[in-house]
Short mmCIF file of C-alpha atoms in Angstrom, two decimals:
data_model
loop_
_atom_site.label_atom_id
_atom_site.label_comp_id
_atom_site.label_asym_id
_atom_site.label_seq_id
_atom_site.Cartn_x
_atom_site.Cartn_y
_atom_site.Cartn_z
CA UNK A 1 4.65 65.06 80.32
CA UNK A 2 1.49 66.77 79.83
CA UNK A 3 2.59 67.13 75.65
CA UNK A 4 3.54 63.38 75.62
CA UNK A 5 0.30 62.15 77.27
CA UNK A 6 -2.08 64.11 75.01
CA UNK A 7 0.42 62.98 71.58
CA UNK A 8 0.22 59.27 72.80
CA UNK A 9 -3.67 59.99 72.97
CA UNK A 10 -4.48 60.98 69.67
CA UNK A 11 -2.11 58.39 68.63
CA UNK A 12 -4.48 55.38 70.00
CA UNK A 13 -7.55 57.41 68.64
CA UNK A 14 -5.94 57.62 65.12
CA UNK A 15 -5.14 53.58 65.59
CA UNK A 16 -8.57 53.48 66.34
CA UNK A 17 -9.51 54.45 63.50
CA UNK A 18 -7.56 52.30 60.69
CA UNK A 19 -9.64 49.60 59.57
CA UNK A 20 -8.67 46.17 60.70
CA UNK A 21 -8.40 44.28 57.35
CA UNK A 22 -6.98 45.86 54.49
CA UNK A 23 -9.19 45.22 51.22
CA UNK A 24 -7.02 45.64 47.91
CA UNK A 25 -8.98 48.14 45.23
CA UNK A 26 -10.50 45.66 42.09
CA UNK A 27 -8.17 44.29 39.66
CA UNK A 28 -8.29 46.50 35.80
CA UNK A 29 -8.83 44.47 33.27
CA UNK A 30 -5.22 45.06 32.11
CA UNK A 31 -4.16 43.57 35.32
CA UNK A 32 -6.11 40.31 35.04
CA UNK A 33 -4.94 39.91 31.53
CA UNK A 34 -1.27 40.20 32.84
CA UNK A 35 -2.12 37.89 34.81
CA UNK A 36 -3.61 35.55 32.35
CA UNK A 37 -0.79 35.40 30.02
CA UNK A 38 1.87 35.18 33.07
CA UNK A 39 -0.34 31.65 33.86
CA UNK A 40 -0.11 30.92 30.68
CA UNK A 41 3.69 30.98 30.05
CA UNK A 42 4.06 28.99 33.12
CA UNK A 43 1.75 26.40 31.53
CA UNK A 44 4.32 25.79 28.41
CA UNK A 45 7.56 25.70 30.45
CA UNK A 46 8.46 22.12 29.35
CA UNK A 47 11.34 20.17 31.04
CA UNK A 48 14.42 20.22 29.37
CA UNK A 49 15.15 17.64 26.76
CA UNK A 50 17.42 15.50 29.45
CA UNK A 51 15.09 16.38 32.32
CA UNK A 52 12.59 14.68 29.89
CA UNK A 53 13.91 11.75 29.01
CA UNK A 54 14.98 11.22 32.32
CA UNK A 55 11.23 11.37 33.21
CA UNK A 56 10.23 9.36 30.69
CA UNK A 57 12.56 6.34 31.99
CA UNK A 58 10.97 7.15 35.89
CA UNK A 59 7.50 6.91 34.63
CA UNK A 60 7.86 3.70 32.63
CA UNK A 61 9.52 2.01 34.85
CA UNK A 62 6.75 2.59 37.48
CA UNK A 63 3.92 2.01 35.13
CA UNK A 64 5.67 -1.47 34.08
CA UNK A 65 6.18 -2.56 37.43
CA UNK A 66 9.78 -2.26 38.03
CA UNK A 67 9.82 1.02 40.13
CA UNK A 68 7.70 0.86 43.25
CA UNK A 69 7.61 4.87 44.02
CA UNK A 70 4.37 6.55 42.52
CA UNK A 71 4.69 9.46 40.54
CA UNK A 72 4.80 12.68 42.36
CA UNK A 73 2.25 15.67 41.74
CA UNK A 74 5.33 17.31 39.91
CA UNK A 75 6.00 14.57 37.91
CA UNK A 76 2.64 14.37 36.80
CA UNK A 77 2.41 17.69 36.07
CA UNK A 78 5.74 17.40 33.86
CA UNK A 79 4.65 14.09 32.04
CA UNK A 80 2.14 16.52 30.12
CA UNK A 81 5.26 17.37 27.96
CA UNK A 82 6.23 13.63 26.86
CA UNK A 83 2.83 12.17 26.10
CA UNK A 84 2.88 12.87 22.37
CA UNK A 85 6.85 12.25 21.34
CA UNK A 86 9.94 10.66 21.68
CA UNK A 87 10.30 6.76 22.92
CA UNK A 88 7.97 5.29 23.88
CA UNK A 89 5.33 8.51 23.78
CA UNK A 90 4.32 8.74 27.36
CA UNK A 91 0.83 8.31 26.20
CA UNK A 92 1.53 4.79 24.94
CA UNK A 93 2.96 3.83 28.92
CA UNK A 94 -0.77 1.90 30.25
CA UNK A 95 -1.72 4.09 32.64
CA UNK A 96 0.18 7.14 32.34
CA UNK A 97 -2.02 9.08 30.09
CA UNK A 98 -5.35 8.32 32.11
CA UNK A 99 -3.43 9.42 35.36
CA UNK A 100 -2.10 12.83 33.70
CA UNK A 101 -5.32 13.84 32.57
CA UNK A 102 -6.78 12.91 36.36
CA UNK A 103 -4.26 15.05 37.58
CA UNK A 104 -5.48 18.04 35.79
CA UNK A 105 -8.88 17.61 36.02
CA UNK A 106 -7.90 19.27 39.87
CA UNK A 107 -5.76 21.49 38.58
CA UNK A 108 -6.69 24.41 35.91
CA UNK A 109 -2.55 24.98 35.38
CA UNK A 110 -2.23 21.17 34.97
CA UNK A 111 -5.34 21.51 32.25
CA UNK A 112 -3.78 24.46 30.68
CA UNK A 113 0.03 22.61 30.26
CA UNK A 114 -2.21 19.37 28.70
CA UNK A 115 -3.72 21.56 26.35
CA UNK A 116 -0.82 23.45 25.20
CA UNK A 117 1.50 19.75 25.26
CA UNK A 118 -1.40 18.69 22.98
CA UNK A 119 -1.31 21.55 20.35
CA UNK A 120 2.47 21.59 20.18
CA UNK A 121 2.85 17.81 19.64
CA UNK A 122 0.08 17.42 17.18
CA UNK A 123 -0.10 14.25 14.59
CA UNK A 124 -2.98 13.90 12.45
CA UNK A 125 -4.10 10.46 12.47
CA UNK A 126 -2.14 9.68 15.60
CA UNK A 127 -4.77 7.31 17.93
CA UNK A 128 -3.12 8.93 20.89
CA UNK A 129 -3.86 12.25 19.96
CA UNK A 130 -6.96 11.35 18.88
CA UNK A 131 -7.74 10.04 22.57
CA UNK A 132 -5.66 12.83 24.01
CA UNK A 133 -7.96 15.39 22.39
CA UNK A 134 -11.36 13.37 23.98
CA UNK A 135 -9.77 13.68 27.26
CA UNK A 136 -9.19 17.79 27.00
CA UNK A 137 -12.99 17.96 25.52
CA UNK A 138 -13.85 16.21 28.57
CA UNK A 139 -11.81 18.52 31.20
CA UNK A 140 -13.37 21.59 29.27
CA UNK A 141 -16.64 20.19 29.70
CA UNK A 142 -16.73 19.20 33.37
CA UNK A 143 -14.16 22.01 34.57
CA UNK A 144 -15.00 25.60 35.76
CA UNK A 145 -11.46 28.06 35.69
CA UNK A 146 -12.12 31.25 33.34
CA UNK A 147 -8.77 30.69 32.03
CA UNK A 148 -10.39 27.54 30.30
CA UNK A 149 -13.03 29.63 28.51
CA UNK A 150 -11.21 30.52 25.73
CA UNK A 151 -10.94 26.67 24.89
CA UNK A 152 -13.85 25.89 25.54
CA UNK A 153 -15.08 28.55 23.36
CA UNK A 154 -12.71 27.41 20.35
CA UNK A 155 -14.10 23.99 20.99
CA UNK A 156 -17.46 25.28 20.60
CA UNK A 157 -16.97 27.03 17.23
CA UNK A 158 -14.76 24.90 15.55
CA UNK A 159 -14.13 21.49 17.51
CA UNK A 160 -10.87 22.36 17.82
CA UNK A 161 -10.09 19.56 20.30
CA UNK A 162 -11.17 17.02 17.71
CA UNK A 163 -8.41 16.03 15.92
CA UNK A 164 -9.90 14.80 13.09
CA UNK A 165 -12.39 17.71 12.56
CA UNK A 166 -10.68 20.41 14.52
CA UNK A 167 -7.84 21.62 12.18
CA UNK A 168 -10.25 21.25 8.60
CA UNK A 169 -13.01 23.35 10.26
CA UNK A 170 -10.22 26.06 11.37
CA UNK A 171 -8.38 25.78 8.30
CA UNK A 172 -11.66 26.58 6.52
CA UNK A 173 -12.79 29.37 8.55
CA UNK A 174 -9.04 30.69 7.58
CA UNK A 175 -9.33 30.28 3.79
CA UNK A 176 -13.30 31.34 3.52
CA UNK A 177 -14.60 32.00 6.40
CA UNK A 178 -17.20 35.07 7.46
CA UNK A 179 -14.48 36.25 10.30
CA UNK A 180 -10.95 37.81 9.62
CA UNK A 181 -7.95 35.73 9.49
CA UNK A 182 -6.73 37.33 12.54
CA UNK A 183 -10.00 36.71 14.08
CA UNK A 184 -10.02 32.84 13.27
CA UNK A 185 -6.58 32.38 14.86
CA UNK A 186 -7.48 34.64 18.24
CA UNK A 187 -10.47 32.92 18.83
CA UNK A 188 -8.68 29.53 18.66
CA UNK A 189 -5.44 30.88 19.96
CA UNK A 190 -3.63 29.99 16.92
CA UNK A 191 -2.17 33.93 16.86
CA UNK A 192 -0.10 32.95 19.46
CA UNK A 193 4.10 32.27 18.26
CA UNK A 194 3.82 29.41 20.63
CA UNK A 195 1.05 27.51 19.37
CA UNK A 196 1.49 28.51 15.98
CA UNK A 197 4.47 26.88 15.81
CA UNK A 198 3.90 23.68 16.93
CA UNK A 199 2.26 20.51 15.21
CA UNK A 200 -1.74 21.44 15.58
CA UNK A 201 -0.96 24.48 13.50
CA UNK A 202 0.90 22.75 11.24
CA UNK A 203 -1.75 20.28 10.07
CA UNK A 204 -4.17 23.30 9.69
CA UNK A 205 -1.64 24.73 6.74
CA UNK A 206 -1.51 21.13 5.16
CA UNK A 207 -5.16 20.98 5.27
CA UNK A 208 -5.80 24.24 3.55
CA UNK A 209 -2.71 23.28 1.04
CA UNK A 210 -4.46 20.56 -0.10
CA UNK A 211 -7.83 22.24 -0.50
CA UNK A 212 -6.27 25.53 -2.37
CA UNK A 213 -6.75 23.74 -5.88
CA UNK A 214 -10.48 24.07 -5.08
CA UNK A 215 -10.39 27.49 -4.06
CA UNK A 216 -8.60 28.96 -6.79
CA UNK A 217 -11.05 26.82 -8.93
CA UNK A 218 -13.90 28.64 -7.45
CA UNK A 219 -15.98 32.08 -7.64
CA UNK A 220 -13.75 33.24 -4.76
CA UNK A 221 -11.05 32.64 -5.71
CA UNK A 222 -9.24 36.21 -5.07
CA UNK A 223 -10.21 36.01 -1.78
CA UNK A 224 -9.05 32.98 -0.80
CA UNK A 225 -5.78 33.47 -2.21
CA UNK A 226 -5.52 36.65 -0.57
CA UNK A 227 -6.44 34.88 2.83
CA UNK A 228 -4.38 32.23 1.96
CA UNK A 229 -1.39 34.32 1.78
CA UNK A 230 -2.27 35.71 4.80
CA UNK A 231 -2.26 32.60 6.60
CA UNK A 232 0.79 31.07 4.82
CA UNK A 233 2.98 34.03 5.34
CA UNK A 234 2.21 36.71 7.92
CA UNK A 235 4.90 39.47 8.49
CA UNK A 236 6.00 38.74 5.08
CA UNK A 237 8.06 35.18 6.60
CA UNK A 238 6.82 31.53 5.23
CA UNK A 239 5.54 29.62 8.48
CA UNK A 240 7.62 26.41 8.73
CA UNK A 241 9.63 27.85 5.82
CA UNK A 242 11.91 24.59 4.78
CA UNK A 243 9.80 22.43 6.08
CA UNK A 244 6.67 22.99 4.30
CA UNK A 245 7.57 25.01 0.95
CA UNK A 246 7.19 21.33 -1.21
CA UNK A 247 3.64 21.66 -0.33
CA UNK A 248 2.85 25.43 -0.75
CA UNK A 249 3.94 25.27 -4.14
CA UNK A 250 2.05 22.11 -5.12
CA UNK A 251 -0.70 23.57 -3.38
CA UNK A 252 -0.85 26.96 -5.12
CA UNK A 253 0.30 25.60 -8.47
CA UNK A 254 -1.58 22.62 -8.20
CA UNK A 255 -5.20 24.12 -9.45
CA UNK A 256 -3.35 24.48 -13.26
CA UNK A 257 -1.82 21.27 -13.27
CA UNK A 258 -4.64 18.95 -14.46
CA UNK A 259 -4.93 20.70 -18.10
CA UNK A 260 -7.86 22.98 -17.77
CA UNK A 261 -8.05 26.59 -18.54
CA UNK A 262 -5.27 28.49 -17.14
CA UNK A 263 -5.49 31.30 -14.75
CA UNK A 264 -6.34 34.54 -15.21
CA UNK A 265 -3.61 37.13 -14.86
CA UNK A 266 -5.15 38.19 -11.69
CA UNK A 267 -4.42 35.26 -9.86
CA UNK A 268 -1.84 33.92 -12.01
CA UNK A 269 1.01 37.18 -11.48
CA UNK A 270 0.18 37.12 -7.28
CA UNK A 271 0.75 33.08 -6.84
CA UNK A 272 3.98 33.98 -9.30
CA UNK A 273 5.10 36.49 -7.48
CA UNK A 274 4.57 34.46 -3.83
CA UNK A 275 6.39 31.71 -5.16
CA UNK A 276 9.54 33.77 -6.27
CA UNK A 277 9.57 35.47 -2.88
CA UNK A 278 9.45 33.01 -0.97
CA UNK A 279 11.01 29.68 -2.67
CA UNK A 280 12.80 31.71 -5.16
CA UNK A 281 13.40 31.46 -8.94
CA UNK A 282 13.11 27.33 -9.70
CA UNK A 283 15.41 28.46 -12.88
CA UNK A 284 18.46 30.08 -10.45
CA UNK A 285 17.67 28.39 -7.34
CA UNK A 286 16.60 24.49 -8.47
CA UNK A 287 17.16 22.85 -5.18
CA UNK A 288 14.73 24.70 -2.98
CA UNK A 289 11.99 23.98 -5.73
CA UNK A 290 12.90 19.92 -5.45
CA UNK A 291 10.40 18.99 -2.33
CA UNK A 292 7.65 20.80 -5.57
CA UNK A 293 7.64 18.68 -8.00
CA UNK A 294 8.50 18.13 -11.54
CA UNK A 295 5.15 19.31 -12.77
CA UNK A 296 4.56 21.73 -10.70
CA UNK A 297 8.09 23.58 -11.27
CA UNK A 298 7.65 23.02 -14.88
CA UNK A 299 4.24 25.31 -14.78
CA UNK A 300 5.98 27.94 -12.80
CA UNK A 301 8.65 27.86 -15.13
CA UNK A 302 6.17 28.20 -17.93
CA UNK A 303 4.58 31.44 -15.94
CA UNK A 304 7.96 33.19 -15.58
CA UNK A 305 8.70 32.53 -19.26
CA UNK A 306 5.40 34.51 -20.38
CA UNK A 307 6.94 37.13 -17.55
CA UNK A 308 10.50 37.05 -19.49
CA UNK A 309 9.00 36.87 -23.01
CA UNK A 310 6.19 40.21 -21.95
CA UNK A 311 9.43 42.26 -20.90
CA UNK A 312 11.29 41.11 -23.58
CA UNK A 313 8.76 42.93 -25.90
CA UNK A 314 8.36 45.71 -23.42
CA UNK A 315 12.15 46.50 -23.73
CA UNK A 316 12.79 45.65 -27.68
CA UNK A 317 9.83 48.63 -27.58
CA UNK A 318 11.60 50.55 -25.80
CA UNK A 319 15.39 50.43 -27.16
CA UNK A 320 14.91 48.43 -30.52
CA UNK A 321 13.98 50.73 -33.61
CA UNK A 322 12.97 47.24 -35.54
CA UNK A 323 9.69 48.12 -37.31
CA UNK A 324 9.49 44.26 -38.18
CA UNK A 325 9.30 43.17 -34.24
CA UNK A 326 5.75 43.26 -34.28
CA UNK A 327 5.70 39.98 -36.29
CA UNK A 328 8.02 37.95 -33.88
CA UNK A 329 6.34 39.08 -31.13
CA UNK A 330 2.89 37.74 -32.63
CA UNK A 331 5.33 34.54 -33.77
CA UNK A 332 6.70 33.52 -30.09
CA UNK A 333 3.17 34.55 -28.68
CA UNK A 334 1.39 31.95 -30.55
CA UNK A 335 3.87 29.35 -29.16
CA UNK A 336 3.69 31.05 -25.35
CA UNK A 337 0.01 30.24 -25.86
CA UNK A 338 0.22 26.51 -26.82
CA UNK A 339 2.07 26.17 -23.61
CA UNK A 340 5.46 25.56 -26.12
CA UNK A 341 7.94 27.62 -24.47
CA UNK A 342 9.20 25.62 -21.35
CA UNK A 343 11.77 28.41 -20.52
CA UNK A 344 12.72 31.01 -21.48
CA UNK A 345 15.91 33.67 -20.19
CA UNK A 346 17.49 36.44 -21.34
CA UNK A 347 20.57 38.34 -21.67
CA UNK A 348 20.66 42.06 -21.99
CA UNK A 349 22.50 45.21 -23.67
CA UNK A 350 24.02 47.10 -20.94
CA UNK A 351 21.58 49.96 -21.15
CA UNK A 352 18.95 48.20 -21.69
CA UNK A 353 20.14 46.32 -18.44
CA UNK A 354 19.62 49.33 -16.63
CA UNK A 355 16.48 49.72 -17.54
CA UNK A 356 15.06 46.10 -16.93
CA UNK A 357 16.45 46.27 -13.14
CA UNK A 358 13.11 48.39 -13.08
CA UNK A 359 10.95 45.52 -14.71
CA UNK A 360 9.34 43.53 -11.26
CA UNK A 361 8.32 40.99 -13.18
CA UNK A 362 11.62 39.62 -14.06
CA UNK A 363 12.34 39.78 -10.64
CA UNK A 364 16.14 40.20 -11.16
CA UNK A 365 16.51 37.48 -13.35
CA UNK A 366 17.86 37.86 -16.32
CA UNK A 367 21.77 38.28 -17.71
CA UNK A 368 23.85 40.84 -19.14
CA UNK A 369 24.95 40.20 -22.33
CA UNK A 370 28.73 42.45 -23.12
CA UNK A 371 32.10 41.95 -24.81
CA UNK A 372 32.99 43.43 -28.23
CA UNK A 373 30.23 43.59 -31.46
CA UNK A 374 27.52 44.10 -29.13
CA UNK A 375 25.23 47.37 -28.87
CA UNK A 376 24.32 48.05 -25.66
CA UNK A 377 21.08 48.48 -26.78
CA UNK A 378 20.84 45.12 -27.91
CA UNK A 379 18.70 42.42 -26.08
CA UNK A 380 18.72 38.67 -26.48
CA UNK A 381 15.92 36.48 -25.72
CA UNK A 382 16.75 32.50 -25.51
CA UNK A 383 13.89 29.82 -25.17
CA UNK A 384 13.69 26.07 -24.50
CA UNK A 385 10.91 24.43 -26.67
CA UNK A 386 11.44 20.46 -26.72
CA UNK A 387 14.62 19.38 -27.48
CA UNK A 388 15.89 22.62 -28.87
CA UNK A 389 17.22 25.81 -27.68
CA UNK A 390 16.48 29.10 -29.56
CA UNK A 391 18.06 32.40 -29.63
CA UNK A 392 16.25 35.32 -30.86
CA UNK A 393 18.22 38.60 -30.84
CA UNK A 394 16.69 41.81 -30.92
CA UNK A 395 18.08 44.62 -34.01
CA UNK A 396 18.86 42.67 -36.89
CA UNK A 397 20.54 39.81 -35.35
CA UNK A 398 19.36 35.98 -36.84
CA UNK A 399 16.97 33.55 -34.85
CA UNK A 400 19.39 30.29 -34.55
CA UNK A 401 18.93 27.00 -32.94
CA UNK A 402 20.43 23.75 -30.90
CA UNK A 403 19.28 21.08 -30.00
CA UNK A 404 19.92 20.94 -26.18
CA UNK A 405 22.83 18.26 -25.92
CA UNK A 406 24.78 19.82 -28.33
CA UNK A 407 27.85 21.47 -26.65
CA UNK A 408 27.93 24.93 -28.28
CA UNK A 409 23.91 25.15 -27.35
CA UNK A 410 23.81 28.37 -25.46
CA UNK A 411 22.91 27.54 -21.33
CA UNK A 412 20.08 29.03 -19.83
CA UNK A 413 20.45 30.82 -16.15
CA UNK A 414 23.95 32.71 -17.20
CA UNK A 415 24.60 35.68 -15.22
CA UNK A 416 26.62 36.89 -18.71
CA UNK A 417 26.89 36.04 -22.71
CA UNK A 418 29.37 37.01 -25.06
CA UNK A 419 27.98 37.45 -28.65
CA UNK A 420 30.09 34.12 -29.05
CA UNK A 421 28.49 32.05 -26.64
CA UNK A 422 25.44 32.92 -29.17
CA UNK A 423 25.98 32.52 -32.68
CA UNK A 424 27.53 29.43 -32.73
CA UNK A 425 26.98 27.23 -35.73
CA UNK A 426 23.53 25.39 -34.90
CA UNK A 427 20.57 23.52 -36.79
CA UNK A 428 19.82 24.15 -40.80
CA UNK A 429 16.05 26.15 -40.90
CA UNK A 430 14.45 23.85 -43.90
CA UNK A 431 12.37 25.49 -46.42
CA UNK A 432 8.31 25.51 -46.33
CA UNK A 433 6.91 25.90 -50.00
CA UNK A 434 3.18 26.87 -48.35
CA UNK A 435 4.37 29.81 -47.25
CA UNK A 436 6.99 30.37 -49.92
CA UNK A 437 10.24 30.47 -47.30
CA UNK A 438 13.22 29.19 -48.39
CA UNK A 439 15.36 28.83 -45.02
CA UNK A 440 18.68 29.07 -44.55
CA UNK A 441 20.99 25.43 -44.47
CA UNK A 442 23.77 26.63 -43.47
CA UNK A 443 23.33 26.63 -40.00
CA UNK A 444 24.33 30.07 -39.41
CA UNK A 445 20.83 31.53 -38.49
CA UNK A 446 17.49 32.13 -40.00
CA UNK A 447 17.49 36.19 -40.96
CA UNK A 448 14.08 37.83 -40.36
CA UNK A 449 12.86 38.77 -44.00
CA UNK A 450 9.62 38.93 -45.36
CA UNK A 451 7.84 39.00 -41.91
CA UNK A 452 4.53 40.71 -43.51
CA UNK A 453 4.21 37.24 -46.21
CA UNK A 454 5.67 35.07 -43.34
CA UNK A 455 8.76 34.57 -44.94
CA UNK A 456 11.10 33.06 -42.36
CA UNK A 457 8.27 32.13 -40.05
CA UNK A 458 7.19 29.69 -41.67
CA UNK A 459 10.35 28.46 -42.18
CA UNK A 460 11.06 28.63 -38.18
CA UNK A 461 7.42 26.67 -38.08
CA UNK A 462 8.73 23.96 -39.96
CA UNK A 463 11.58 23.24 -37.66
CA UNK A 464 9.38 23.37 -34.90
CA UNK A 465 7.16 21.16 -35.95
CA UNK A 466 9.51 18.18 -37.06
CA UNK A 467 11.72 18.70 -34.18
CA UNK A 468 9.85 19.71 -31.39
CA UNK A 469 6.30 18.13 -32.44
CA UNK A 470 4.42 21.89 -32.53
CA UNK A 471 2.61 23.12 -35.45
CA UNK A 472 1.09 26.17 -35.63
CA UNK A 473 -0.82 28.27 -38.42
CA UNK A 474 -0.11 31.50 -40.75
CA UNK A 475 -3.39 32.46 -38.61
CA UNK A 476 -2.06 32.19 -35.40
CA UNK A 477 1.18 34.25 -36.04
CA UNK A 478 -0.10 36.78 -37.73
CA UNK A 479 -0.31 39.87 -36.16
CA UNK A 480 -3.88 41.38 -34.93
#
């Protein structure tokens, strides 16, 4: 007993001794940030579409007099979700908006799920979003969570909560701003998949879209683009890829479009390149370049035609012993560089077929041309200028031409050619007494000879200017 009494003693002392409250160790900084972003995906849980629209019908029905029962805290907290879409938007219900926006002015969760309702459902020129984004400016304004800094910081810096201003400054700061892209969309929040997703984000990229012509017109114009295409399509993925490709290509394309000088290769090969990665080759893949434009496809058209015509040269050097095909390149550059050539494809040797899978400007584009009486180290190169069609083989085979309608005119885009499908019978070459060429009328093809006196280019010349309505000099396909 003696044992037991002096155990149950130091027992009580040892009680004695344990403080009577329990006071937790400060939160890390990790921990409050968990904490953040768990508030924060609460704040975007949205009803479900039915649970919705069954909300919606409950709240108009009070707010027009034919339900009696107020709204409950949780409905108010929900309607956040429904004020900017469907029908009627719950900010077009009298009443409902103004008692939302009451609610959260007690509650920094209800504030958060406002602002995040707000960004997602976004409409430029909406008046309810216009008055929706006064009534968050006024909650930041008046209210004190920390949570709320970070808008009210973005509102500071860019007056993001002003719908008309808000997503021009941001999409400004984006394209040539001091700060990083990434730090433009962390300090508004954009960098989040959530809110860059949703409708506030979306007007930003329409903004910048249809200031890009400007940009790429300016001193800084590298830069831009480079941000740009940082913005447009981080991770190497299109944001709002169907939806909004009509507009990135007018928008990058758009700059060249109004018949001033045309870009430098610098900026001319990245847009290209964007373009065919993400909306694909407008030659192989014509629907997706639709929502474009005619005039807009038909410059990037004209850019991958200078591509295919560059590694057309770059592989006749390379396979064609043709000592002559320094004149036809000069020939087909001069009309390149009056904008002539609308398209321009080609089909290639087997070996040299090979070797152009290598060539990342062509991007894969191109056909193989095979079947019997064809080298493999043959190349042909076919071109749309006007009405006609051209086909310019590389070796000793003839130039010919079609106009477009007629049904033996070789097609463009082919995956293969036979050497049939190219030397059909086609157009007469007419003779050009200032240059001395003769031509060829028997429709069978205009043969390369005399290219140092410009022999059969200026016959070629002649039948491009009275079909297709260009004329060009002796001095401009000549050879420098």
């Amino acid at each position: 007993m003696t044992h037991t009494r002096n155990a149950m003693g130091r027992l009580r002392a040892g009680i004695a001794l344990v403080p009577r409250a329990f006071v937790p160790p400060p939160k890390t900084p990790s921990q409050r940030l968990v904490e953040m972003l768990q508030a924060t995906d609460l704040d975007r849980r949205p009803p479900t579409d039915q649970a919705m629209e069954a909300l919606r019908r409950r709240l108009h029905a009070f707010y027009t007099g034919r339900d009696k029962a107020p709204p409950t805290r949780r409905e108010l907290r929900d309607a956040a979700w429904l004020l900017w879409n469907g029908a009627p938007q719950g900010a077009e219900i009298p009443g409902l908006m103004a008692a939302v926006v009451e609610a959260a002015s007690a509650s920094p969760r209800r504030s958060r799920s406002l602002i995040e309702a707000w960004l997602r459902d976004f409409v430029p020129g909406s008046a309810t979003v216009r008055a929706g984004g006064g009534s968050i400016r006024t909650l930041l304004a008046y209210g004190r969570d920390p949570l709320l800094d970070h808008w009210r910081q973005a509102q500071t810096a860019f007056a993001m909560f002003d719908a008309d201003a808000g997503p021009a400054r941001i999409g400004a700061a984006l394209l040539t701003g001091p700060q990083r892209v990434e730090e433009v969309l962390a300090a508004t929040g954009l960098d989040d998949a959530f809110r860059a997703s949703g409708g506030y984000m979306r007007a930003i990229l329409r903004g910048m879209l249809g200031v890009m012509p400007k940009v790429l017109r300016g001193g800084a114009a590298h830069v831009g683009l480079e941000r740009a295409f940082a913005v447009l399509a981080p991770d190497g993925e299109l944001r709002f890829g169907q939806e909004l490709r009509g507009e990135v290509g007018r928008g990058l394309l758009a700059a060249w479009l109004d018949g001033g000088r045309p870009p430098a290769p610098t900026l001319r090969e990245p847009v290209r390149d964007f373009l065919l990665r993400h909306l694909g080759d407008p030659r192989t893949r014509a629907p997706m370049w639709t929502p474009v434009g005619e005039a807009a496809t038909a410059l990037m058209r004209q850019w991958l035609a200078r591509a295919s015509l560059a590694a057309f040269f770059d592989l006749i050097a390379e396979h064609a012993l043709d000592h002559q095909w320094r004149y036809r390149q000069a020939f087909w550059s001069a009309y390149l560089e009056r904008g002539a050539i609308e398209d321009a494809w080609l089909a290639l040797g087997s070996r040299v077929h090979s070797s152009a899978k290598t060539v990342s400007d062509l991007a894969g584009a191109f056909g193989r041309l095979e079947g019997g009486g064809v080298d493999s180290n043959q190349s042909v190169l076919l071109m749309r200028i006007g009405p006609l069609v051209l086909c310019e083989w590389s070796h000793n085979g003839k130039l010919r031409a079609w106009p477009a309608e007629w049904k033996n005119a070789p097609a463009l885009y082919r995956s293969s050619y036979s050497r049939d499908d190219l030397t059909g019978k086609g157009l007469p070459f007419p003779s050009n007494p200032a240059t001395g060429s003769r031509g060829s009328d028997d429709g069978s093809g205009l043969a390369h000879n005399g290219s140092d006196r410009g022999l059969w280019q200026g016959s070629a010349a002649e039948l491009l200017a009275r079909r297709a309505g260009f004329r060009i000099t002796p001095a401009e396909w000549t050879p420098r």
